[in-house]
Tab-separated table of C-alpha atoms in Angstrom:
chain	number	residue	atom	x	y	z
A	1	SER	CA	-54.453	98.196	74.941
A	2	ARG	CA	-57.373	98.212	72.547
A	3	ASP	CA	-56.269	95.037	71.042
A	4	HIS	CA	-55.984	93.000	74.417
A	5	PHE	CA	-58.739	90.864	76.028
A	6	VAL	CA	-59.619	92.465	79.308
A	7	ILE	CA	-61.585	91.231	82.267
A	8	GLN	CA	-61.618	92.269	85.994
A	9	LEU	CA	-60.209	90.184	88.541
A	10	PRO	CA	-61.031	89.206	92.269
A	11	ASP	CA	-59.409	91.523	94.562
A	12	ASN	CA	-55.686	90.915	95.390
A	13	THR	CA	-55.249	88.613	92.566
A	14	LYS	CA	-51.632	88.616	91.534
A	15	LEU	CA	-49.797	87.421	88.460
A	16	SER	CA	-47.778	85.088	90.533
A	17	THR	CA	-50.844	83.198	91.611
A	18	ILE	CA	-52.275	82.717	88.118
A	19	LYS	CA	-51.282	79.546	86.092
A	20	ASP	CA	-51.792	78.945	82.489
A	21	CYS	CA	-51.891	75.621	80.271
A	22	ASP	CA	-51.609	75.772	76.417
A	23	GLU	CA	-53.943	73.185	74.961
A	24	TYR	CA	-52.879	74.324	71.453
A	25	GLU	CA	-53.770	70.872	70.046
A	26	LYS	CA	-57.296	71.642	70.926
A	27	ASN	CA	-57.159	75.283	69.838
A	28	ARG	CA	-57.480	76.640	73.261
A	29	PHE	CA	-55.446	77.652	76.527
A	30	THR	CA	-56.666	78.148	80.280
A	31	ILE	CA	-56.050	80.415	83.112
A	32	SER	CA	-56.455	79.344	86.532
A	33	ILE	CA	-57.032	81.335	89.698
A	34	PRO	CA	-56.869	79.953	93.338
A	35	GLY	CA	-60.349	79.894	94.892
A	36	ASN	CA	-64.008	79.726	93.799
A	37	TYR	CA	-64.760	82.907	91.787
A	38	MET	CA	-67.741	81.780	89.759
A	39	SER	CA	-70.218	84.134	91.232
A	40	PHE	CA	-67.858	86.849	90.652
A	41	PHE	CA	-67.061	86.254	87.038
A	42	SER	CA	-70.823	85.655	86.387
A	43	GLU	CA	-71.248	89.419	87.084
A	44	GLN	CA	-68.268	90.533	85.097
A	45	ASP	CA	-68.480	91.763	81.461
A	46	TYR	CA	-65.096	91.555	79.399
A	47	TYR	CA	-63.849	93.369	76.408
A	48	ASN	CA	-62.913	91.022	73.530
A	49	PRO	CA	-61.589	92.697	70.410
A	50	VAL	CA	-59.711	89.420	69.355
A	51	GLU	CA	-61.200	87.949	66.004
A	52	THR	CA	-59.544	84.637	66.496
A	53	LEU	CA	-61.039	84.242	70.365
A	54	THR	CA	-64.236	82.507	69.501
A	55	SER	CA	-65.342	81.923	73.210
A	56	VAL	CA	-64.458	82.325	76.913
A	57	LYS	CA	-65.797	79.887	79.299
A	58	PHE	CA	-65.537	79.610	83.246
A	59	SER	CA	-65.619	76.583	85.446
A	60	TYR	CA	-64.598	75.574	88.909
A	61	LYS	CA	-62.353	72.657	89.806
A	62	GLN	CA	-63.256	71.727	93.352
A	63	SER	CA	-60.474	69.116	93.751
A	64	GLU	CA	-57.830	71.786	93.374
A	65	ASN	CA	-60.009	74.789	94.482
A	66	ILE	CA	-59.392	76.886	91.244
A	67	THR	CA	-61.520	78.608	89.074
A	68	ILE	CA	-60.620	78.062	85.384
A	69	ILE	CA	-61.028	80.438	82.504
A	70	THR	CA	-60.973	78.625	78.914
A	71	PHE	CA	-60.141	80.503	75.781
A	72	ASN	CA	-61.120	78.874	72.685
A	73	THR	CA	-59.541	80.147	69.578
A	74	SER	CA	-60.283	79.588	65.874
A	75	ARG	CA	-56.670	78.571	65.200
A	76	ILE	CA	-53.423	77.942	67.327
A	77	GLN	CA	-52.601	81.241	69.131
A	78	GLY	CA	-49.887	82.443	71.309
A	79	TYR	CA	-50.719	84.428	74.396
A	80	GLU	CA	-49.158	86.893	76.836
A	81	ILE	CA	-50.672	87.855	80.344
A	82	THR	CA	-50.462	90.990	82.124
A	83	VAL	CA	-52.109	91.941	85.331
A	84	SER	CA	-52.606	95.467	86.356
A	85	ASP	CA	-54.930	97.647	88.292
A	86	GLY	CA	-57.076	94.785	89.340
A	87	TYR	CA	-57.514	93.565	85.606
A	88	LEU	CA	-56.179	90.743	83.598
A	89	ALA	CA	-55.175	91.736	80.053
A	90	LEU	CA	-54.277	89.114	77.381
A	91	LYS	CA	-52.354	89.703	74.244
A	92	ILE	CA	-53.676	87.020	71.811
A	93	ALA	CA	-52.111	86.480	68.208
A	94	ASP	CA	-50.175	84.207	65.995
A	95	PRO	CA	-47.341	82.719	67.634
A	96	LYS	CA	-44.589	84.616	66.017
A	97	GLU	CA	-46.252	87.808	67.243
A	98	ILE	CA	-46.038	86.807	70.782
A	99	TYR	CA	-42.907	84.495	71.148
A	100	ASP	CA	-39.172	85.409	70.112
A	101	LYS	CA	-38.102	81.837	69.855
A	102	ILE	CA	-40.218	79.007	68.647
A	103	ILE	CA	-39.366	75.328	68.079
A	104	VAL	CA	-41.221	72.135	67.252
A	105	LEU	CA	-40.088	68.908	69.022
A	106	ASP	CA	-41.090	65.863	67.399
A	107	ALA	CA	-40.950	62.401	69.468
A	108	GLY	CA	-40.540	59.850	66.414
A	109	HIS	CA	-43.308	57.113	65.987
A	110	GLY	CA	-46.277	56.557	68.319
A	111	GLY	CA	-49.438	54.517	68.860
A	112	ILE	CA	-49.455	51.521	66.278
A	113	ASP	CA	-46.009	52.511	64.974
A	114	PRO	CA	-43.629	51.242	67.619
A	115	GLY	CA	-40.459	52.284	65.602
A	116	THR	CA	-37.596	49.801	66.453
A	117	LEU	CA	-37.570	47.502	69.406
A	118	ARG	CA	-35.546	45.143	71.553
A	119	GLY	CA	-37.247	43.047	74.121
A	120	ASN	CA	-39.869	45.195	75.812
A	121	VAL	CA	-38.081	48.430	74.925
A	122	TYR	CA	-39.978	50.395	72.300
A	123	GLU	CA	-38.384	53.179	70.278
A	124	LYS	CA	-41.711	55.234	70.619
A	125	ASN	CA	-41.666	55.188	74.250
A	126	ILE	CA	-37.805	56.344	74.381
A	127	ASN	CA	-38.682	59.294	71.935
A	128	TYR	CA	-41.575	60.287	74.001
A	129	ASN	CA	-39.565	60.180	77.367
A	130	VAL	CA	-36.614	62.230	75.900
A	131	ILE	CA	-38.822	64.784	74.123
A	132	ASN	CA	-42.158	65.032	75.975
A	133	ILE	CA	-41.147	64.542	79.533
A	134	TYR	CA	-37.476	65.278	80.189
A	135	ALA	CA	-37.030	68.061	77.450
A	136	GLU	CA	-40.182	69.587	78.480
A	137	GLU	CA	-38.599	70.107	82.043
A	138	TYR	CA	-35.722	72.072	80.704
A	139	PHE	CA	-37.621	74.264	78.186
A	140	LYS	CA	-40.665	74.983	80.420
A	141	ASP	CA	-39.286	77.836	82.416
A	142	SER	CA	-37.064	79.359	79.606
A	143	ASP	CA	-37.977	81.847	76.901
A	144	ILE	CA	-38.148	79.187	74.023
A	145	LYS	CA	-41.760	78.319	73.213
A	146	VAL	CA	-41.985	74.620	72.561
A	147	TYR	CA	-44.685	72.955	70.380
A	148	TYR	CA	-44.903	69.171	70.389
A	149	THR	CA	-46.246	67.086	67.357
A	150	ARG	CA	-47.642	64.752	69.786
A	151	ARG	CA	-48.529	64.529	73.388
A	152	THR	CA	-49.831	61.166	73.687
A	153	ASP	CA	-48.827	57.523	72.488
A	154	THR	CA	-50.579	58.347	69.134
A	155	LYS	CA	-49.399	57.762	65.566
A	156	ILE	CA	-49.205	61.050	63.557
A	157	ALA	CA	-49.025	61.180	59.803
A	158	LEU	CA	-45.376	62.180	58.792
A	159	GLN	CA	-46.408	65.242	56.261
A	160	THR	CA	-48.679	66.315	59.357
A	161	ARG	CA	-45.613	66.553	61.657
A	162	ALA	CA	-43.581	68.275	58.929
A	163	ASP	CA	-46.548	71.002	58.325
A	164	PHE	CA	-47.035	71.485	61.992
A	165	ALA	CA	-43.697	73.775	61.896
A	166	ALA	CA	-45.243	76.174	59.450
A	167	LYS	CA	-48.624	75.964	61.339
A	168	VAL	CA	-47.088	77.404	64.623
A	169	GLY	CA	-44.545	79.718	62.937
A	170	ALA	CA	-41.668	77.561	64.133
A	171	ASP	CA	-37.878	78.831	63.679
A	172	LEU	CA	-36.481	75.138	63.726
A	173	PHE	CA	-37.878	71.503	64.045
A	174	ILE	CA	-36.103	68.622	65.785
A	175	SER	CA	-37.421	64.918	65.499
A	176	PHE	CA	-35.884	62.316	67.936
A	177	HIS	CA	-35.395	58.726	67.112
A	178	VAL	CA	-33.558	55.454	67.951
A	179	ASN	CA	-31.493	53.715	65.228
A	180	ALA	CA	-30.890	50.001	64.449
A	181	ASN	CA	-28.678	47.967	62.153
A	182	SER	CA	-28.270	44.612	61.081
A	183	SER	CA	-24.685	44.469	62.633
A	184	SER	CA	-24.638	44.760	66.423
A	185	ALA	CA	-21.140	46.208	66.119
A	186	VAL	CA	-22.598	49.502	64.533
A	187	ASN	CA	-22.739	52.302	67.216
A	188	GLY	CA	-22.905	56.130	67.497
A	189	THR	CA	-24.883	59.088	67.459
A	190	SER	CA	-25.854	60.805	64.022
A	191	VAL	CA	-28.065	63.730	63.036
A	192	TYR	CA	-29.736	63.913	59.452
A	193	TYR	CA	-30.684	66.869	57.382
A	194	SER	CA	-32.066	67.237	53.766
A	195	LYS	CA	-29.965	68.967	51.344
A	196	SER	CA	-33.160	70.332	49.786
A	197	ASN	CA	-34.229	71.892	52.956
A	198	ASN	CA	-31.016	73.675	53.836
A	199	THR	CA	-31.474	77.117	52.655
A	200	VAL	CA	-30.583	79.959	54.889
A	201	ALA	CA	-33.179	81.367	57.105
A	202	THR	CA	-33.526	84.895	58.180
A	203	SER	CA	-31.653	84.520	61.258
A	204	GLY	CA	-28.695	82.839	59.158
A	205	LEU	CA	-29.611	79.375	60.268
A	206	LYS	CA	-29.772	76.401	58.256
A	207	SER	CA	-30.521	72.611	58.872
A	208	SER	CA	-26.703	71.587	58.340
A	209	ILE	CA	-25.682	74.030	61.306
A	210	LEU	CA	-28.456	72.903	63.510
A	211	ALA	CA	-27.522	69.251	62.686
A	212	THR	CA	-23.796	69.739	63.504
A	213	THR	CA	-24.671	71.781	66.839
A	214	VAL	CA	-26.906	68.751	67.980
A	215	VAL	CA	-24.903	65.930	67.111
A	216	ASN	CA	-22.042	67.286	68.953
A	217	TYR	CA	-23.853	68.253	71.998
A	218	LEU	CA	-25.621	64.660	72.148
A	219	SER	CA	-22.592	62.577	71.364
A	220	GLU	CA	-20.868	64.343	74.008
A	221	ALA	CA	-23.348	63.993	76.747
A	222	TRP	CA	-23.872	60.290	76.115
A	223	GLY	CA	-20.149	59.629	75.503
A	224	THR	CA	-21.018	57.932	72.145
A	225	LYS	CA	-19.358	57.678	68.722
A	226	ASN	CA	-19.975	60.956	66.926
A	227	ARG	CA	-21.018	59.861	63.548
A	228	GLY	CA	-21.474	63.178	62.492
A	229	ILE	CA	-24.125	64.554	60.041
A	230	LEU	CA	-25.731	62.826	57.280
A	231	THR	CA	-28.386	63.600	54.481
A	232	ASP	CA	-31.370	61.831	53.715
A	233	LYS	CA	-35.041	62.577	52.319
A	234	PHE	CA	-37.108	61.712	55.565
A	235	VAL	CA	-40.354	63.381	55.254
A	236	VAL	CA	-40.478	65.349	58.599
A	237	ILE	CA	-37.401	67.060	57.461
A	238	HIS	CA	-37.343	66.922	53.803
A	239	ASN	CA	-40.984	68.325	53.362
A	240	ASN	CA	-40.279	70.912	56.115
A	241	SER	CA	-40.500	74.800	55.729
A	242	VAL	CA	-37.849	75.534	58.291
A	243	PRO	CA	-34.407	74.329	59.428
A	244	ALA	CA	-35.007	70.718	60.392
A	245	ILE	CA	-32.971	67.737	61.590
A	246	LEU	CA	-33.738	64.067	62.521
A	247	VAL	CA	-31.717	62.877	65.537
A	248	GLU	CA	-30.750	59.028	65.741
A	249	CYS	CA	-29.319	59.134	69.321
A	250	GLY	CA	-27.719	55.616	69.211
A	251	PHE	CA	-28.417	52.002	67.999
A	252	ILE	CA	-30.784	49.645	69.857
A	253	THR	CA	-28.998	46.817	68.270
A	254	ASN	CA	-25.672	47.694	70.064
A	255	ASP	CA	-25.160	46.719	73.481
A	256	LYS	CA	-23.349	49.495	74.606
A	257	ASP	CA	-25.667	52.160	73.035
A	258	PHE	CA	-28.510	50.062	74.180
A	259	ALA	CA	-27.776	50.304	77.784
A	260	LYS	CA	-27.854	54.094	77.383
A	261	ILE	CA	-30.961	54.215	75.200
A	262	LYS	CA	-33.050	52.348	78.064
A	263	ASP	CA	-31.476	54.265	81.059
A	264	THR	CA	-33.505	56.980	82.595
A	265	SER	CA	-30.527	58.945	83.446
A	266	TYR	CA	-29.222	59.022	79.785
A	267	GLN	CA	-32.478	59.939	78.595
A	268	LYS	CA	-32.418	62.974	80.853
A	269	LYS	CA	-28.877	63.715	79.663
A	270	ALA	CA	-30.207	63.670	75.904
A	271	ALA	CA	-33.045	66.133	76.895
A	272	GLU	CA	-30.475	68.518	78.425
A	273	ALA	CA	-28.287	68.180	75.404
A	274	LEU	CA	-30.989	69.124	73.097
A	275	TYR	CA	-31.937	72.305	75.269
A	276	ASN	CA	-28.186	73.195	75.461
A	277	ALA	CA	-27.899	72.956	71.769
A	278	VAL	CA	-31.098	74.722	70.861
A	279	SER	CA	-30.000	77.582	73.419
A	280	GLU	CA	-26.821	77.985	71.600
A	281	ILE	CA	-28.567	78.058	68.310
A	282	PHE	CA	-30.871	81.086	69.298
A	283	ASP	CA	-27.797	82.874	70.836
A	284	ASN	CA	-25.828	82.436	67.662
A	285	TYR	CA	-28.795	83.016	65.344
A	286	PRO	CA	-31.328	85.288	66.895
A	287	THR	CA	-34.600	85.819	65.109
A	288	LYS	CA	-34.588	89.447	65.685
A	289	ARG	CA	-38.448	89.502	66.295
């Protein structure tokens, strides 16, 4: 197609041997091919009709014996890889033009903002484990494109997190947190949405529906008290442009909840519950793109 980036590949290169990595936080993505083909690519011309593709660079990583092609773009872009007749073709465009289902997962807090804590258990680390480690395992081989607000232990402004959903054309936004209370008796799982961000999206989804689905899946997976859905004006959901929720998985101040919060197996269960909830949402409210 005339709107695709195209370059010739080394003989017998198959799509199954090509690996990709989306480094959207740096406005780039990479494709790697087994072997050293620096000489091959130095002799190749490529066809680039994509306005947002600003540069293409080739490198060789000896430790892994792979040739890496780095595609730098002027803004976050989605991409689709095709291999045919010895050529690599890339469709590069805004995410909504590439992916049918897009979500933003937000691991609350980070960096100098630890969130709530108990002993040496920090909320920011629990959030990161559930979202960036375990949830990624469930979503990576699915047809759901996930963008993460943070990929390291970094503090990110709340409005920046909220704005990220529009930046990547997301269909929904989920922020994950751990709760706390002055009373150690208070326990359970709850999910917040903002009344002022509860309009119906083109798919028919709204924040309150997303909140109900997630709280039911998560409380059942953890065996915690289902505290239902609540409303508040947290920045990440109140100032968002898509159906958005804030999950409070349990209370770090309650002994029974805390035992689950710090347990790796329960963190994995939380990730699976989020994946199952999101999958059900897209089944019931397809984007129709």
